[in-house]
XYZ file of C-alpha atoms in Angstrom:
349
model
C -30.748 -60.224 -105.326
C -27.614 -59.540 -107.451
C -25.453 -63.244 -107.686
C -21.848 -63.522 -108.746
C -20.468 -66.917 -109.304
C -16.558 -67.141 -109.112
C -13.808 -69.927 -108.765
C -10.644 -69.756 -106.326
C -7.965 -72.562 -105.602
C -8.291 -75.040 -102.868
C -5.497 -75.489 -100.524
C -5.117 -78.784 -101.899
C -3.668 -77.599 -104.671
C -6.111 -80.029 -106.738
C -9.601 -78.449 -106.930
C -11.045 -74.823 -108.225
C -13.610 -73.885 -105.407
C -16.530 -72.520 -106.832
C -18.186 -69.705 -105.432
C -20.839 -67.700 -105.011
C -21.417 -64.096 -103.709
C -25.230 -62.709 -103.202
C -25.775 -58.871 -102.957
C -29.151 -57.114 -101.885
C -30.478 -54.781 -104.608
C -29.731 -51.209 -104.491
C -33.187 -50.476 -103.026
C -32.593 -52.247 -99.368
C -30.076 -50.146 -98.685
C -26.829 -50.299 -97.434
C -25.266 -53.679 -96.527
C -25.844 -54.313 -93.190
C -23.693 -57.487 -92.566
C -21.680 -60.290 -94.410
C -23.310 -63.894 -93.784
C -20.616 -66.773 -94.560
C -22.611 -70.251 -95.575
C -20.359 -73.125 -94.507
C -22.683 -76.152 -95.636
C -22.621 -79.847 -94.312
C -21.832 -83.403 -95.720
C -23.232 -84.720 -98.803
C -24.647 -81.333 -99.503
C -24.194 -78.178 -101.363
C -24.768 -74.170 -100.123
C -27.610 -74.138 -102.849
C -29.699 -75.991 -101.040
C -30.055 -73.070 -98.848
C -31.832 -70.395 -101.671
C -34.451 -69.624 -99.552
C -32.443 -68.977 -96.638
C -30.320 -66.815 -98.968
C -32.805 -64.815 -100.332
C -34.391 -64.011 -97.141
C -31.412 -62.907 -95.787
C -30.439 -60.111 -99.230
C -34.205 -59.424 -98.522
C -32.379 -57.746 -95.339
C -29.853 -56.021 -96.589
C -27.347 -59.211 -95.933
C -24.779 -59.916 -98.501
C -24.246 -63.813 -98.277
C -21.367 -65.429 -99.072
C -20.905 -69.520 -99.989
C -19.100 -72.070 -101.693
C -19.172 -75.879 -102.518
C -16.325 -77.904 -100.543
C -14.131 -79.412 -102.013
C -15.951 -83.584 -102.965
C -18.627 -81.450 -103.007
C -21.472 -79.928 -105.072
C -20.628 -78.083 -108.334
C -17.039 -77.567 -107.293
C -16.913 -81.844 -107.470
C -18.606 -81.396 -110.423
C -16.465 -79.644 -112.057
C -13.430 -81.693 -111.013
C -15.431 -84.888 -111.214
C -14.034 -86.431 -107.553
C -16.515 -86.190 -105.005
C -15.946 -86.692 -101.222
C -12.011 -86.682 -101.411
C -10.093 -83.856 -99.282
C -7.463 -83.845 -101.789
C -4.593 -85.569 -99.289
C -4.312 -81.819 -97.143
C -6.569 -82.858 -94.392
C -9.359 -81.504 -93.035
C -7.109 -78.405 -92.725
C -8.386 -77.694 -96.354
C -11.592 -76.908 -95.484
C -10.440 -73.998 -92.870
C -8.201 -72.982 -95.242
C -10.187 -72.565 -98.036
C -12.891 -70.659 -95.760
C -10.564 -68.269 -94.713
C -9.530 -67.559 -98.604
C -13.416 -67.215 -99.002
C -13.803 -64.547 -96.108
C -10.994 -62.659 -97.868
C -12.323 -62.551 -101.276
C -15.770 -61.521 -99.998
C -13.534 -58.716 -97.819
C -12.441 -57.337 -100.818
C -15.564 -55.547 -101.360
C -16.545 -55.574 -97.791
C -13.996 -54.587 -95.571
C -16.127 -53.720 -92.546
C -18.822 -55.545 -92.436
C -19.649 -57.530 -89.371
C -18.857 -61.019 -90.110
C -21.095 -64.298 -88.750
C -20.789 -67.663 -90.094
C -22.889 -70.181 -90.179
C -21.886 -73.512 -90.060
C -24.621 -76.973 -90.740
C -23.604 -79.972 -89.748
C -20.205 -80.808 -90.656
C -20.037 -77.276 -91.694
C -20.776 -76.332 -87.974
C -17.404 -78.795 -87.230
C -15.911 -76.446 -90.090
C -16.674 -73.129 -88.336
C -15.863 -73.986 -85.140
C -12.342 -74.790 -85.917
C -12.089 -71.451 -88.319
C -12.950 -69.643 -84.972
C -10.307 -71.395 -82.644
C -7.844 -70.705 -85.180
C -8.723 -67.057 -86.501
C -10.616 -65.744 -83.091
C -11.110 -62.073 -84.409
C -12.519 -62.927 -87.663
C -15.676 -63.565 -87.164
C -18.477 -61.168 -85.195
C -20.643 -63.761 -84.886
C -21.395 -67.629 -84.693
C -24.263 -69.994 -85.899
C -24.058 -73.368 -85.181
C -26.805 -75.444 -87.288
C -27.288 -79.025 -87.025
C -24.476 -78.993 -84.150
C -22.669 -81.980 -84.526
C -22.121 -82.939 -80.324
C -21.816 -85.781 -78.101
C -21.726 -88.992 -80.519
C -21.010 -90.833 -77.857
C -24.170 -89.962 -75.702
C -26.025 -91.244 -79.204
C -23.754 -94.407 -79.644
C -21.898 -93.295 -82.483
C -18.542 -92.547 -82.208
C -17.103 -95.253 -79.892
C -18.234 -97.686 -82.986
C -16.432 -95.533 -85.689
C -13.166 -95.067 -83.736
C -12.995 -98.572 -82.627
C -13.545 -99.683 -86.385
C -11.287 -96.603 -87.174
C -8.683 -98.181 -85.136
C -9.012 -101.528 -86.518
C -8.868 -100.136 -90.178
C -5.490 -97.928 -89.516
C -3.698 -101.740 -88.151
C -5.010 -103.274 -91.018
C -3.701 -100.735 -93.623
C -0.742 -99.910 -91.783
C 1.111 -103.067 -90.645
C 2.788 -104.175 -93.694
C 4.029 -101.378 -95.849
C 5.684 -104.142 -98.239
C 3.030 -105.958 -98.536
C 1.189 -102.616 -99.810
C 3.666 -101.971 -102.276
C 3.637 -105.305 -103.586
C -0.003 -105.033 -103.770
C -1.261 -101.701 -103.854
C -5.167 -102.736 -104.963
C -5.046 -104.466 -101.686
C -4.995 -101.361 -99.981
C -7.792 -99.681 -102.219
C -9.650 -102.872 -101.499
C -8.934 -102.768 -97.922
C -10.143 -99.295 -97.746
C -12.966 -99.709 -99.657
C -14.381 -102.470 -97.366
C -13.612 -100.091 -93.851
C -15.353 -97.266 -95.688
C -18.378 -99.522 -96.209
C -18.234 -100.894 -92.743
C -18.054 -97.582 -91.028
C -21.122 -96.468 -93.036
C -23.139 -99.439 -92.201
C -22.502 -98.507 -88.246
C -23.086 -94.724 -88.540
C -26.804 -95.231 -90.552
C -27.600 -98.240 -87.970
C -26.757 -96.292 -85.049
C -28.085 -92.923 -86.192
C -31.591 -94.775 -87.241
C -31.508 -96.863 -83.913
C -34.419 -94.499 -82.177
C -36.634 -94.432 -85.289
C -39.924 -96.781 -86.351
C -39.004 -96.022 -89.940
C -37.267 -98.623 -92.004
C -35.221 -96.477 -93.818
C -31.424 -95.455 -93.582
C -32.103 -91.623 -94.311
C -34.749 -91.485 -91.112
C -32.490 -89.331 -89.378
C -32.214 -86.604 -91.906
C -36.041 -85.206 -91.283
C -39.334 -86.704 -90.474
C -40.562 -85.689 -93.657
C -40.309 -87.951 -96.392
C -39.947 -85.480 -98.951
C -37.584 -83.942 -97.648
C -35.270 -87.216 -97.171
C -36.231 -87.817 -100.567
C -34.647 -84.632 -102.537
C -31.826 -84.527 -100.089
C -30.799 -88.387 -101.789
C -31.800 -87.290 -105.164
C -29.906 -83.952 -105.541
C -27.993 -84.313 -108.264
C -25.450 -81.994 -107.056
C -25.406 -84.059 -103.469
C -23.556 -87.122 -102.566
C -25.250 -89.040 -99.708
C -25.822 -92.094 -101.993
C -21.502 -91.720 -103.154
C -18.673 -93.531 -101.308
C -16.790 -91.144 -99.487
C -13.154 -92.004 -99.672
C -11.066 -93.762 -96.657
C -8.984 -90.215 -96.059
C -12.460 -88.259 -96.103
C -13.494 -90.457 -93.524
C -10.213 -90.140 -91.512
C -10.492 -86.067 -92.115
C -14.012 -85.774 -90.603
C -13.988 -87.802 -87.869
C -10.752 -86.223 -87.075
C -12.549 -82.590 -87.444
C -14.877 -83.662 -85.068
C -12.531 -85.127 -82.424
C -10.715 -82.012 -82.386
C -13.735 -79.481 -82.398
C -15.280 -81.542 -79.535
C -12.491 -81.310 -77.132
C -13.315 -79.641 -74.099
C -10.349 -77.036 -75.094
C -12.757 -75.514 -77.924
C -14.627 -73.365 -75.847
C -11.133 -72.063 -74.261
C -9.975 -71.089 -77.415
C -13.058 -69.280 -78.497
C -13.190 -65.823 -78.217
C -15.600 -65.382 -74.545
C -17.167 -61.939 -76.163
C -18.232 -64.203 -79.463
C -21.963 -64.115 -79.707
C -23.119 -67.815 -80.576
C -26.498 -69.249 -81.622
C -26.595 -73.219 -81.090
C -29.226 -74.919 -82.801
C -30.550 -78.426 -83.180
C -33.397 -80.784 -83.245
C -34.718 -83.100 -79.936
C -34.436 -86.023 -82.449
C -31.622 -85.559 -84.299
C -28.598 -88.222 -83.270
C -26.244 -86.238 -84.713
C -26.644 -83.859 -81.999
C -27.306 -86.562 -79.063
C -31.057 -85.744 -79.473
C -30.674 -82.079 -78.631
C -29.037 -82.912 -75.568
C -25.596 -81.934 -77.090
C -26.463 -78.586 -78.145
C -27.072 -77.796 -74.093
C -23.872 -79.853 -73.555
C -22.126 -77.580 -75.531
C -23.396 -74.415 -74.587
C -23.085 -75.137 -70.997
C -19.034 -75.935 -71.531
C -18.789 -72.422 -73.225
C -20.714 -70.957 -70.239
C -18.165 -72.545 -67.871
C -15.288 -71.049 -69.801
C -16.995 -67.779 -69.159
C -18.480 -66.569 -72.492
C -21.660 -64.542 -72.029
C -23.008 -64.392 -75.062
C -24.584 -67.862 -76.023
C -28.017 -68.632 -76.863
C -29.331 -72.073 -76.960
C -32.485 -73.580 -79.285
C -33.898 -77.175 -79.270
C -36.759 -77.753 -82.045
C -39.138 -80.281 -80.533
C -40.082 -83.261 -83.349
C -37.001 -81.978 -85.927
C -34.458 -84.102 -86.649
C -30.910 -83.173 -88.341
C -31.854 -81.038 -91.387
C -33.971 -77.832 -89.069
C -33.801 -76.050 -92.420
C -36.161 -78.154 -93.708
C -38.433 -79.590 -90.900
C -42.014 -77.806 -91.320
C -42.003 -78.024 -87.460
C -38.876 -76.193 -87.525
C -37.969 -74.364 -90.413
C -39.615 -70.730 -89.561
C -38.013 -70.929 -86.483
C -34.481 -71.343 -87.395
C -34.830 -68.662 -89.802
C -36.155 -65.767 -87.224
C -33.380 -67.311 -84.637
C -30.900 -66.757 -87.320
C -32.411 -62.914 -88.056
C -32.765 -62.058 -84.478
C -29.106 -63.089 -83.932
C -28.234 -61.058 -86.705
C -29.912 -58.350 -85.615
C -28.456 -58.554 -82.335
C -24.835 -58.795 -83.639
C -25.196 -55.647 -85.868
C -26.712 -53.706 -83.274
C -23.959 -54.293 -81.126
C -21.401 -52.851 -83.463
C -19.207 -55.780 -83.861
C -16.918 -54.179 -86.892
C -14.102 -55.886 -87.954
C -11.116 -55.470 -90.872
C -8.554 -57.777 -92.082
C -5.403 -56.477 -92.926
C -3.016 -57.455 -96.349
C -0.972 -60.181 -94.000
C -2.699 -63.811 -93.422
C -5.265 -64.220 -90.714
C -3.856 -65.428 -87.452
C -3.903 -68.588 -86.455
C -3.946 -70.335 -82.682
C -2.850 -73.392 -82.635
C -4.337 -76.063 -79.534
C -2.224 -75.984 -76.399
């Protein structure tokens, strides 16, 4: 495997991305495919080596970067978990300048992105937006039907509560502005405390990262990863920006504005909350079938929680999903190009 590490501005006009762009060696052959790694909160694409280097091991040239609060890009900046006061259109943004740095050498490979988590949130909005970019879709972690799980009622009503409190006195703000960094501070805290009581509510395990994995170790070097953030305070407008993401994504006008012929792979774990306990991912798939797209393919881990990648009950499973969707998807001849001009964008109706 041949790695180049490069930098590009965020459309925040505050951060330098960083990058990274993984090539098979010579002897595999010609490239069969570009793979775009969209990773998920508190995380990094590193994380996902092995996934990585099995796919170059196939001729795949992979493609991934650190958001923006995230990994070494907040490293390198030194804010982590701050969208940079763009929105969560940044993150779109900045994976559609990815996809056309990584066209510059590889104009007609197939395209399918992969999306984890919040990164699945991520993807699916680069898709309504930019519907002929992308050959193919992987949805990891699928974030889907929070309320089902009794999650985001709680966040929006606290949401809510937070915006009046912030909001109602502008003078009072300017007279005081570390009331309002106190103020947000406090909501911040408070919203956390309701997503890791909720998201822990099914579990025997006394321990706020439960719903990551049922392996300890695993929950265990996802909180220690130096280059992750789960144990950082995100900031108020982070907060704002992904529950925002996710209130658009999971609309019922996403699967309208998908492209039907779009192969997608939906994947998630019967225990993970995030995904309504696997129930979302058939919620989901079942609203794109309705809109008429043929081309979706459903898988529900029994025993895995959020992080599949990692669950030994899961883990070699994802990974010869995500290969026989990729197989499928190049077989099919789904080419495309991008031309000089920017990619086109669909707003929602």
């Amino acid at each position: 495997m041949i790695v180049e590490e490069f930098s590009y501005p965020s459309a925040n006009g505050r951060d330098e991305i960083t990058a990274w762009l993984y090539r098979p060696e010579e002897e595999t052959g010609p490239p069969r495919a570009l793979f775009q790694l969209i990773h998920g909160y508190a995380e990094h694409s590193r994380r996902y080596m092995p996934m990585i280097e099995g796919l170059t091991e196939k001729g795949v040239v992979v493609v991934a970067d650190d958001h923006v609060g995230h990994g070494a890009t907040a490293l390198s900046s030194g804010t982590w978990l701050d969208t940079g006061g763009t929105g969560y259109q940044t993150f779109i943004d900045d994976e559609l300048a990815l996809t056309k740095i990584a066209r510059e050498s590889y104009p007609d490979l197939p395209l399918i992105l992969f999306g984890h988590s919040w990164g699945s949130m991520i993807a699916r909005e680069y898709v309504s937006q930019c519907p002929d970019l992308a050959a193919g879709l992987i949805l990891s972690g699928v974030v889907e039907q929070l309320t089902s799980a009794g999650l985001d009622m709680e966040v929006l009503s606290q949401s809510a509560r937070a915006a009046i409190a912030l909001n109602v006195s502008p003078k009072l703000r300017e007279v005081s502005p570390r009331l309002r960094a106190s103020s947000e501070e406090e909501v911040v805290t408070e919203l956390a405390s309701v997503i890791a009581t909720k998201a822990t509510a099914r579990y025997e395990e006394d321990d706020p990262m439960a719903w990551v994995a049922t392996d300890v170790d695993a929950r265990r070097e996802f909180l220690e990863d130096p280059l992750g953030a789960p144990a950082r305070q995100p900031s108020f407008d982070f907060f704002r920006d992904l529950l925002g993401l996710y209130i658009r994504v999971g609309s019922d006008r996403f699967p309208r504005r998908v492209r039907k012929d779009l192969p997608i792979l939906i994947m998630s774990g019967d225990q993970d909350p995030m995904g309504n306990y696997g129930e979302g991912a058939y919620h989901l798939a079942n609203k794109l079938w309705k809109e008429g797209h043929g081309h979706v393919r459903t898988r529900v881990f029994p025993g895995a929680r959020h992080e599949i990648q990692w669950e030994g009950s899961s883990r070699g499973g994802v990974r010869k999903e995500i290969l026989r969707f990729l197989d499928d998807v190049v077989e099919a001849g789904r080419k495309v190009s991008v031309d000089e001009a920017p990619p086109r964008r669909q707003a929602y109706s």
